[in-house]
Short mmCIF file of N, CA and C in Angstrom, two decimals:
data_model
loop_
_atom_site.label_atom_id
_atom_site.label_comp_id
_atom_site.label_asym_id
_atom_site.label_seq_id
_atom_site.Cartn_x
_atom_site.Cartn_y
_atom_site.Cartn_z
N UNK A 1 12.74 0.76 5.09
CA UNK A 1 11.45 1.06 4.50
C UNK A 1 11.70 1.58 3.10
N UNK A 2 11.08 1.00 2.55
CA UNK A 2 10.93 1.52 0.94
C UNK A 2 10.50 3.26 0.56
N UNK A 3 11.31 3.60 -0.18
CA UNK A 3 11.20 5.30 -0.15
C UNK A 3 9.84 5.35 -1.32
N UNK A 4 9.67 6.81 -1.86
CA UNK A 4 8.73 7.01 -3.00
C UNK A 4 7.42 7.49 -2.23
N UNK A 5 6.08 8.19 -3.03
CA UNK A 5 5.01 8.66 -2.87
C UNK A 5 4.17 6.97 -3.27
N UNK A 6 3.02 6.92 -3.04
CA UNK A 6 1.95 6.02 -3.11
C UNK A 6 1.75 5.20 -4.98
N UNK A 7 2.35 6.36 -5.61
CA UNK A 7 2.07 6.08 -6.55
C UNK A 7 3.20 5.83 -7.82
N UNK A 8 4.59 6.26 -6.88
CA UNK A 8 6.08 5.55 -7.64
C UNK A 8 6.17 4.26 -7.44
N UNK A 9 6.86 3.96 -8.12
CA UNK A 9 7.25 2.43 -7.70
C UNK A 9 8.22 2.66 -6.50
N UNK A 10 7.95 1.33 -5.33
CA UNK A 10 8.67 1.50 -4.55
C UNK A 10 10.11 1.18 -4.20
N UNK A 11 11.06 1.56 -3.57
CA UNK A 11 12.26 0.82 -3.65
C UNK A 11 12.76 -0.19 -3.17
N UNK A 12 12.52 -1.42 -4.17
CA UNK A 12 12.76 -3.11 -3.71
C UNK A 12 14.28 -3.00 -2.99
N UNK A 13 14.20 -3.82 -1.90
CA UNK A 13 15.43 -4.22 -1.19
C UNK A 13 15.49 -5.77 -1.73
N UNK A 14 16.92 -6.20 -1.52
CA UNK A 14 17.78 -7.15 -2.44
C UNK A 14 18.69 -8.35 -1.57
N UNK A 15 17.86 -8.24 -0.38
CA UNK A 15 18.66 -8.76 0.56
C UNK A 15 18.21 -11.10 0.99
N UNK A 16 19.17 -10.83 0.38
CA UNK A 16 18.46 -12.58 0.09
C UNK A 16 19.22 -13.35 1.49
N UNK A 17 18.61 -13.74 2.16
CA UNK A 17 18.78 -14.53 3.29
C UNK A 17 18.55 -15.87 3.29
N UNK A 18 19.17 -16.92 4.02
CA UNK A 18 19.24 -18.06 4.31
C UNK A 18 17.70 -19.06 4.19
N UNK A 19 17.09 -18.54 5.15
CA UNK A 19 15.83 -19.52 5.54
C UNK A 19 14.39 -18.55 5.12
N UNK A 20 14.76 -17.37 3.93
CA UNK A 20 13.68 -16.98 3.58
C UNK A 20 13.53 -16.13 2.58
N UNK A 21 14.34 -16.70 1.43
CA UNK A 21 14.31 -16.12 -0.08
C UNK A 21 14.98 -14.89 0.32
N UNK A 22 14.05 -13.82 -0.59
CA UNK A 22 14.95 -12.56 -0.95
C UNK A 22 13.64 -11.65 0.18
N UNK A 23 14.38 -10.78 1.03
CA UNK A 23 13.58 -9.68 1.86
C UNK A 23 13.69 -8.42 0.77
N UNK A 24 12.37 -8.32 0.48
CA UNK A 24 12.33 -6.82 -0.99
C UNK A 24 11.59 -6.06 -0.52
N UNK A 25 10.92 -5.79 1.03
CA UNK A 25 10.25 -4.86 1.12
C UNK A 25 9.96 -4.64 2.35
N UNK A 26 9.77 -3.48 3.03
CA UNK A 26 9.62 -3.31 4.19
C UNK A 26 8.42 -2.44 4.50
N UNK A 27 6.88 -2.77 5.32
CA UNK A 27 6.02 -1.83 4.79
C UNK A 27 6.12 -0.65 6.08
N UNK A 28 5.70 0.44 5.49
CA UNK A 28 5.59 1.70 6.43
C UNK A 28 5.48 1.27 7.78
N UNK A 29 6.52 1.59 8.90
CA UNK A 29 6.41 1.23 10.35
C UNK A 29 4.47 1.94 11.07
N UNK A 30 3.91 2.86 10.06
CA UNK A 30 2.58 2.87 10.37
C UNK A 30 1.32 1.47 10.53
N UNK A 31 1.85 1.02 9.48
CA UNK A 31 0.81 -0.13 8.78
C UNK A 31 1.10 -1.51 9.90
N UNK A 32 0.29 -2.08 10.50
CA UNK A 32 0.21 -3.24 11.47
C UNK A 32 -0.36 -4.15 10.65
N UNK A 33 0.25 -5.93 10.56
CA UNK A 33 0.16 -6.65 10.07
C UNK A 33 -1.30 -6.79 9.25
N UNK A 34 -2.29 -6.73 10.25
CA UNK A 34 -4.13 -6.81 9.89
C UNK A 34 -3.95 -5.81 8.99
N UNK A 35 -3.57 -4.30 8.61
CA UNK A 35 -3.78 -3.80 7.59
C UNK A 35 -3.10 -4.61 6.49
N UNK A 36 -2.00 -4.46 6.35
CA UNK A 36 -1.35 -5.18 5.05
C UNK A 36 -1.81 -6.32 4.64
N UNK A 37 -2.86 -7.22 5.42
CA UNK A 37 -3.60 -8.70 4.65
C UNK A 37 -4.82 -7.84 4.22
N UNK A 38 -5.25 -6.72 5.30
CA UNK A 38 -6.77 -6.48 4.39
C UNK A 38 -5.89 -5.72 2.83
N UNK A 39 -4.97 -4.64 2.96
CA UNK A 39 -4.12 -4.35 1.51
C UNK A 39 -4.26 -5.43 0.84
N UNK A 40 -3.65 -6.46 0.85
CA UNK A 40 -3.29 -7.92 -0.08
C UNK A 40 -4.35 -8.36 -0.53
N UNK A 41 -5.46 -8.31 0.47
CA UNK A 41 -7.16 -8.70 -0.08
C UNK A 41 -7.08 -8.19 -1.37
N UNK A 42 -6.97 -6.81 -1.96
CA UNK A 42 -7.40 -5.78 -2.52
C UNK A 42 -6.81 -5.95 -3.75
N UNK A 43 -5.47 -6.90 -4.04
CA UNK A 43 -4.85 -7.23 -5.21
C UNK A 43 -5.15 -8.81 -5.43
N UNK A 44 -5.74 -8.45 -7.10
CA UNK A 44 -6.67 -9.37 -7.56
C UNK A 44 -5.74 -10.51 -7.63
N UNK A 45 -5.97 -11.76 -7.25
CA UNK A 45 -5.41 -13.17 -7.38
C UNK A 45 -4.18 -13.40 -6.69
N UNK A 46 -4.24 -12.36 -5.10
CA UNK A 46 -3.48 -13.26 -4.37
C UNK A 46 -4.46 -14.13 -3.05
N UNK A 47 -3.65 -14.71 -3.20
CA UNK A 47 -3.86 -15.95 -1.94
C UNK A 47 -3.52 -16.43 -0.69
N UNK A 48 -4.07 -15.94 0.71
CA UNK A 48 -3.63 -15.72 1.63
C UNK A 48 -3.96 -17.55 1.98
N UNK A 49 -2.95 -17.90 2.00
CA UNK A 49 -2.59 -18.97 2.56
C UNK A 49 -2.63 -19.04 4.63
N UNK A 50 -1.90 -18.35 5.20
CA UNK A 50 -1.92 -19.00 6.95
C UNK A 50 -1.37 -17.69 6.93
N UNK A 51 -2.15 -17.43 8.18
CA UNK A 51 -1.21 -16.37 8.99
C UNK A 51 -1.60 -17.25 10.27
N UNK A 52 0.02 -17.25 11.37
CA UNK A 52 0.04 -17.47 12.46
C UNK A 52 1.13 -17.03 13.75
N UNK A 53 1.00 -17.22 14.49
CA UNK A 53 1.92 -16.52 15.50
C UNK A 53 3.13 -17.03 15.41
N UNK A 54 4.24 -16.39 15.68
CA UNK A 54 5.41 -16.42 16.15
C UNK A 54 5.91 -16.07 17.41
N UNK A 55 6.97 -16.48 17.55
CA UNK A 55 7.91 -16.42 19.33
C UNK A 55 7.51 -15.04 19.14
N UNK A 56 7.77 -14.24 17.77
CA UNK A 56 7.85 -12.76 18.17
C UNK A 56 6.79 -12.50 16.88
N UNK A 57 5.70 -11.95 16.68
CA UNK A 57 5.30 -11.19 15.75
C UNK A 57 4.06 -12.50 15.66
N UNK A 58 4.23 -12.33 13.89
CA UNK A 58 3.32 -13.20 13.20
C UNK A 58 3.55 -13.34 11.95
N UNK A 59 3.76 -14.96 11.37
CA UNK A 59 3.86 -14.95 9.70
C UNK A 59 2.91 -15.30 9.24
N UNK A 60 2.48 -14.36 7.90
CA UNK A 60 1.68 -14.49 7.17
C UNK A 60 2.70 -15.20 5.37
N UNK A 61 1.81 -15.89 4.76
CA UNK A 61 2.20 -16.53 3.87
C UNK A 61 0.97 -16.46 2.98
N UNK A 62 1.16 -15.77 1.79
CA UNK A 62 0.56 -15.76 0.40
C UNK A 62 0.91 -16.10 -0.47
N UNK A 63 0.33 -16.24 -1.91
CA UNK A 63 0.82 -16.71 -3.29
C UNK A 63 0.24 -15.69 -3.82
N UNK A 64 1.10 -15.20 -5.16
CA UNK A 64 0.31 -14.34 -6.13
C UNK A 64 1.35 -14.20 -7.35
N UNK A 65 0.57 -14.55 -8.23
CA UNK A 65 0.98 -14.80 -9.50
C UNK A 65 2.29 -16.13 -10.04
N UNK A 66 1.91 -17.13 -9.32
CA UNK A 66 2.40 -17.99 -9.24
C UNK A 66 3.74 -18.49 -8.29
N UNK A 67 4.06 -17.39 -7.64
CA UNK A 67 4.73 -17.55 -6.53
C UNK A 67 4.67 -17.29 -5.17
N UNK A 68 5.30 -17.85 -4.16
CA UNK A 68 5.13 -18.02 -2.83
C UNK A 68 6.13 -16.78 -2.08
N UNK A 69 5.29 -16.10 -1.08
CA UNK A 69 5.35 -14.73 -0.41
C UNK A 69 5.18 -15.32 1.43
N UNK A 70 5.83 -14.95 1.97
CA UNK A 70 5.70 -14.39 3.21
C UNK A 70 6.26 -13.04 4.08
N UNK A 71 5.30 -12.46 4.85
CA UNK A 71 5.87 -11.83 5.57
C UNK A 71 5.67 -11.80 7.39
N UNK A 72 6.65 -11.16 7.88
CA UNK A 72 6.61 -11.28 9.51
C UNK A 72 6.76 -10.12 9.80
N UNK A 73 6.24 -9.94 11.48
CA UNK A 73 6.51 -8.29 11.77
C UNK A 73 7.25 -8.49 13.40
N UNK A 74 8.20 -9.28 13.05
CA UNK A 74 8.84 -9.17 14.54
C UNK A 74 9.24 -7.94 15.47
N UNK A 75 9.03 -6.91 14.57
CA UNK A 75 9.76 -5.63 15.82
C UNK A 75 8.66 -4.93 15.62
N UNK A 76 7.02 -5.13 14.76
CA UNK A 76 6.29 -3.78 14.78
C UNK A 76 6.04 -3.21 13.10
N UNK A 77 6.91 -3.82 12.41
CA UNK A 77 7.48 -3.52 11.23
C UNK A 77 6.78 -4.80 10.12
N UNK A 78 6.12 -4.63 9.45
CA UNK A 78 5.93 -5.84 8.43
C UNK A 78 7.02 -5.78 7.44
N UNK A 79 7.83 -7.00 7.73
CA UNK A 79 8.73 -7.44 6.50
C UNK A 79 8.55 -8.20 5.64
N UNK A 80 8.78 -8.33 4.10
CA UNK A 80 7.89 -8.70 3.05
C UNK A 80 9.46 -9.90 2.40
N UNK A 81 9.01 -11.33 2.01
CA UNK A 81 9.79 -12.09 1.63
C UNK A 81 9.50 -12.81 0.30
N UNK A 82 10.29 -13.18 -0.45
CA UNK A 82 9.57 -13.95 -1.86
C UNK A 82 10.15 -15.07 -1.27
N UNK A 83 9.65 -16.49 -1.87
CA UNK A 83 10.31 -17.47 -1.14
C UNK A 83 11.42 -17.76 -2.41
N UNK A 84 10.82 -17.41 -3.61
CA UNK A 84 12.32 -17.56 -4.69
C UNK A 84 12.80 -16.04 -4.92
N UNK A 85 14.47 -16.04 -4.74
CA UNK A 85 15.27 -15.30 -4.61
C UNK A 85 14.79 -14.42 -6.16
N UNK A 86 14.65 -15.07 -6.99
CA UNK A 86 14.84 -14.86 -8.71
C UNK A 86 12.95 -14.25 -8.83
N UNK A 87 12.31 -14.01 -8.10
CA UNK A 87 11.05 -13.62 -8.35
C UNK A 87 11.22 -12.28 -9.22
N UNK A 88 10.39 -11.85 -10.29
CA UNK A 88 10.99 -10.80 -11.33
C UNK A 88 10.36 -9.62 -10.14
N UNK A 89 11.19 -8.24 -10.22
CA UNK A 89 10.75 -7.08 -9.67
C UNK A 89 9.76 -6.61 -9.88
N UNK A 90 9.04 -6.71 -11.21
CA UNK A 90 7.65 -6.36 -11.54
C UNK A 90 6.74 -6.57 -10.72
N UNK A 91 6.18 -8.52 -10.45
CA UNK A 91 5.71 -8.76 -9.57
C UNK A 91 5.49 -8.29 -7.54
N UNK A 92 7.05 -8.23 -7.45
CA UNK A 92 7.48 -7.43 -6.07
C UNK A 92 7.10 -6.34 -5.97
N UNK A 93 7.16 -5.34 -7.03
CA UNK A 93 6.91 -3.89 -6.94
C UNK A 93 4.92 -4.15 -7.02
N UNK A 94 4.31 -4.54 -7.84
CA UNK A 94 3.04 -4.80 -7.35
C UNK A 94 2.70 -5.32 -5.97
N UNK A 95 3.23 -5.85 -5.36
CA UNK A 95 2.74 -5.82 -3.86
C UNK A 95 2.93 -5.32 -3.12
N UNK A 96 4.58 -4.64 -3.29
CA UNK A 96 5.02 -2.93 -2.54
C UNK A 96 3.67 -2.21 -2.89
N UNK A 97 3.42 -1.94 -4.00
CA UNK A 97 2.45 -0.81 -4.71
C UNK A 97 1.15 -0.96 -3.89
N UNK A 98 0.95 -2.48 -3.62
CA UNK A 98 -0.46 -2.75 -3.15
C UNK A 98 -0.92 -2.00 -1.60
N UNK A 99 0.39 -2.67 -0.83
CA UNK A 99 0.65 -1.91 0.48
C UNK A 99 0.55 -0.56 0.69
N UNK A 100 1.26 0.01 -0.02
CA UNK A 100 1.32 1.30 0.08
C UNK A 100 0.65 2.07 -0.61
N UNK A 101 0.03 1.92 -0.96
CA UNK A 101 -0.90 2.74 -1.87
C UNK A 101 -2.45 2.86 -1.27
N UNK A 102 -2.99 3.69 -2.02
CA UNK A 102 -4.75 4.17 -1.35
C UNK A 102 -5.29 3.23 -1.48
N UNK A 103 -6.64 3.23 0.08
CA UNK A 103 -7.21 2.14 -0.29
C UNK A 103 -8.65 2.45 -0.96
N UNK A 104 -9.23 1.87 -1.52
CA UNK A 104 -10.16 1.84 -2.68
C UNK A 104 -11.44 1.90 -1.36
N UNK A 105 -12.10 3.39 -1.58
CA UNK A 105 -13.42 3.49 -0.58
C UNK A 105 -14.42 2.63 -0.93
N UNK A 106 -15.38 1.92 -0.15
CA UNK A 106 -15.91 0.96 0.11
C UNK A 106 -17.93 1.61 -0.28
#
C-alpha cells in the first residue's frame, strides 16, 4: 500500500510484470473495488472502459490521459496497473491522488 496523508503524493510502486505493465499502486485494503470506480468517476477525463469478473476478484480497465489502466482486487485489495511500463509518474500519482483522497460532498 502506498504510504503518505490524502494530500502527499503517494508512493508509486515500480514493479513491472509480465502480462500487465508496471503495478504502481496499491489502494488502501479499506477501499472495495465499487469505491475506487465511483473515485475514478471523480477525475475529469478518465474512461471506464469494462469492469468484469475474474476466477478471483474483478478487472476493471480505464483510460486517462491517453493511456490504458487496469486494476484487479484478487485478495480484497485493489491493485492498480498501467498497461505501458514507461507511463510518466505524474499521471500515476494523479490516480493514486484520486483514490485516496476526499471525496467531493455531493
Amino acid at each position: 500500500m502506498g504510504g503518505g496523508s490524502d494530500h502527499e503524493p503517494q508512493k508509486l510502486l515500480k514493479s513491472v510484470v509480465n502480462d500487465a505493465g508496471r503495478h504502481f499502486f496499491d489502494a488502501p485494503a479499506a477501499l472495495s473495488m465499487d469505491e475506487c470506480v465511483i473515485r475514478l468517476g471523480l477525475l475529469e477525463g478518465v474512461n471506464v472502459v469494462s469492469m468484469m469478473p475474474a476466477e478471483i476478484g474483478q478487472w476493471l480497465v480505464f483510460q486517462f490521459e491517453g493511456y490504458a489502466f487496469s486494476a484487479s482486487n484478487p485478495f480484497g485489495e485493489v491493485w492498480f496497473f498501467a498497461d505501458d511500463p514507461e507511463t510518466p509518474d505524474g499521471i500515476l500519482q494523479k490516480i493514486a491522488l484520486c483514490v485516496v483522497g476526499p471525496t467531493k460532498a455531493s
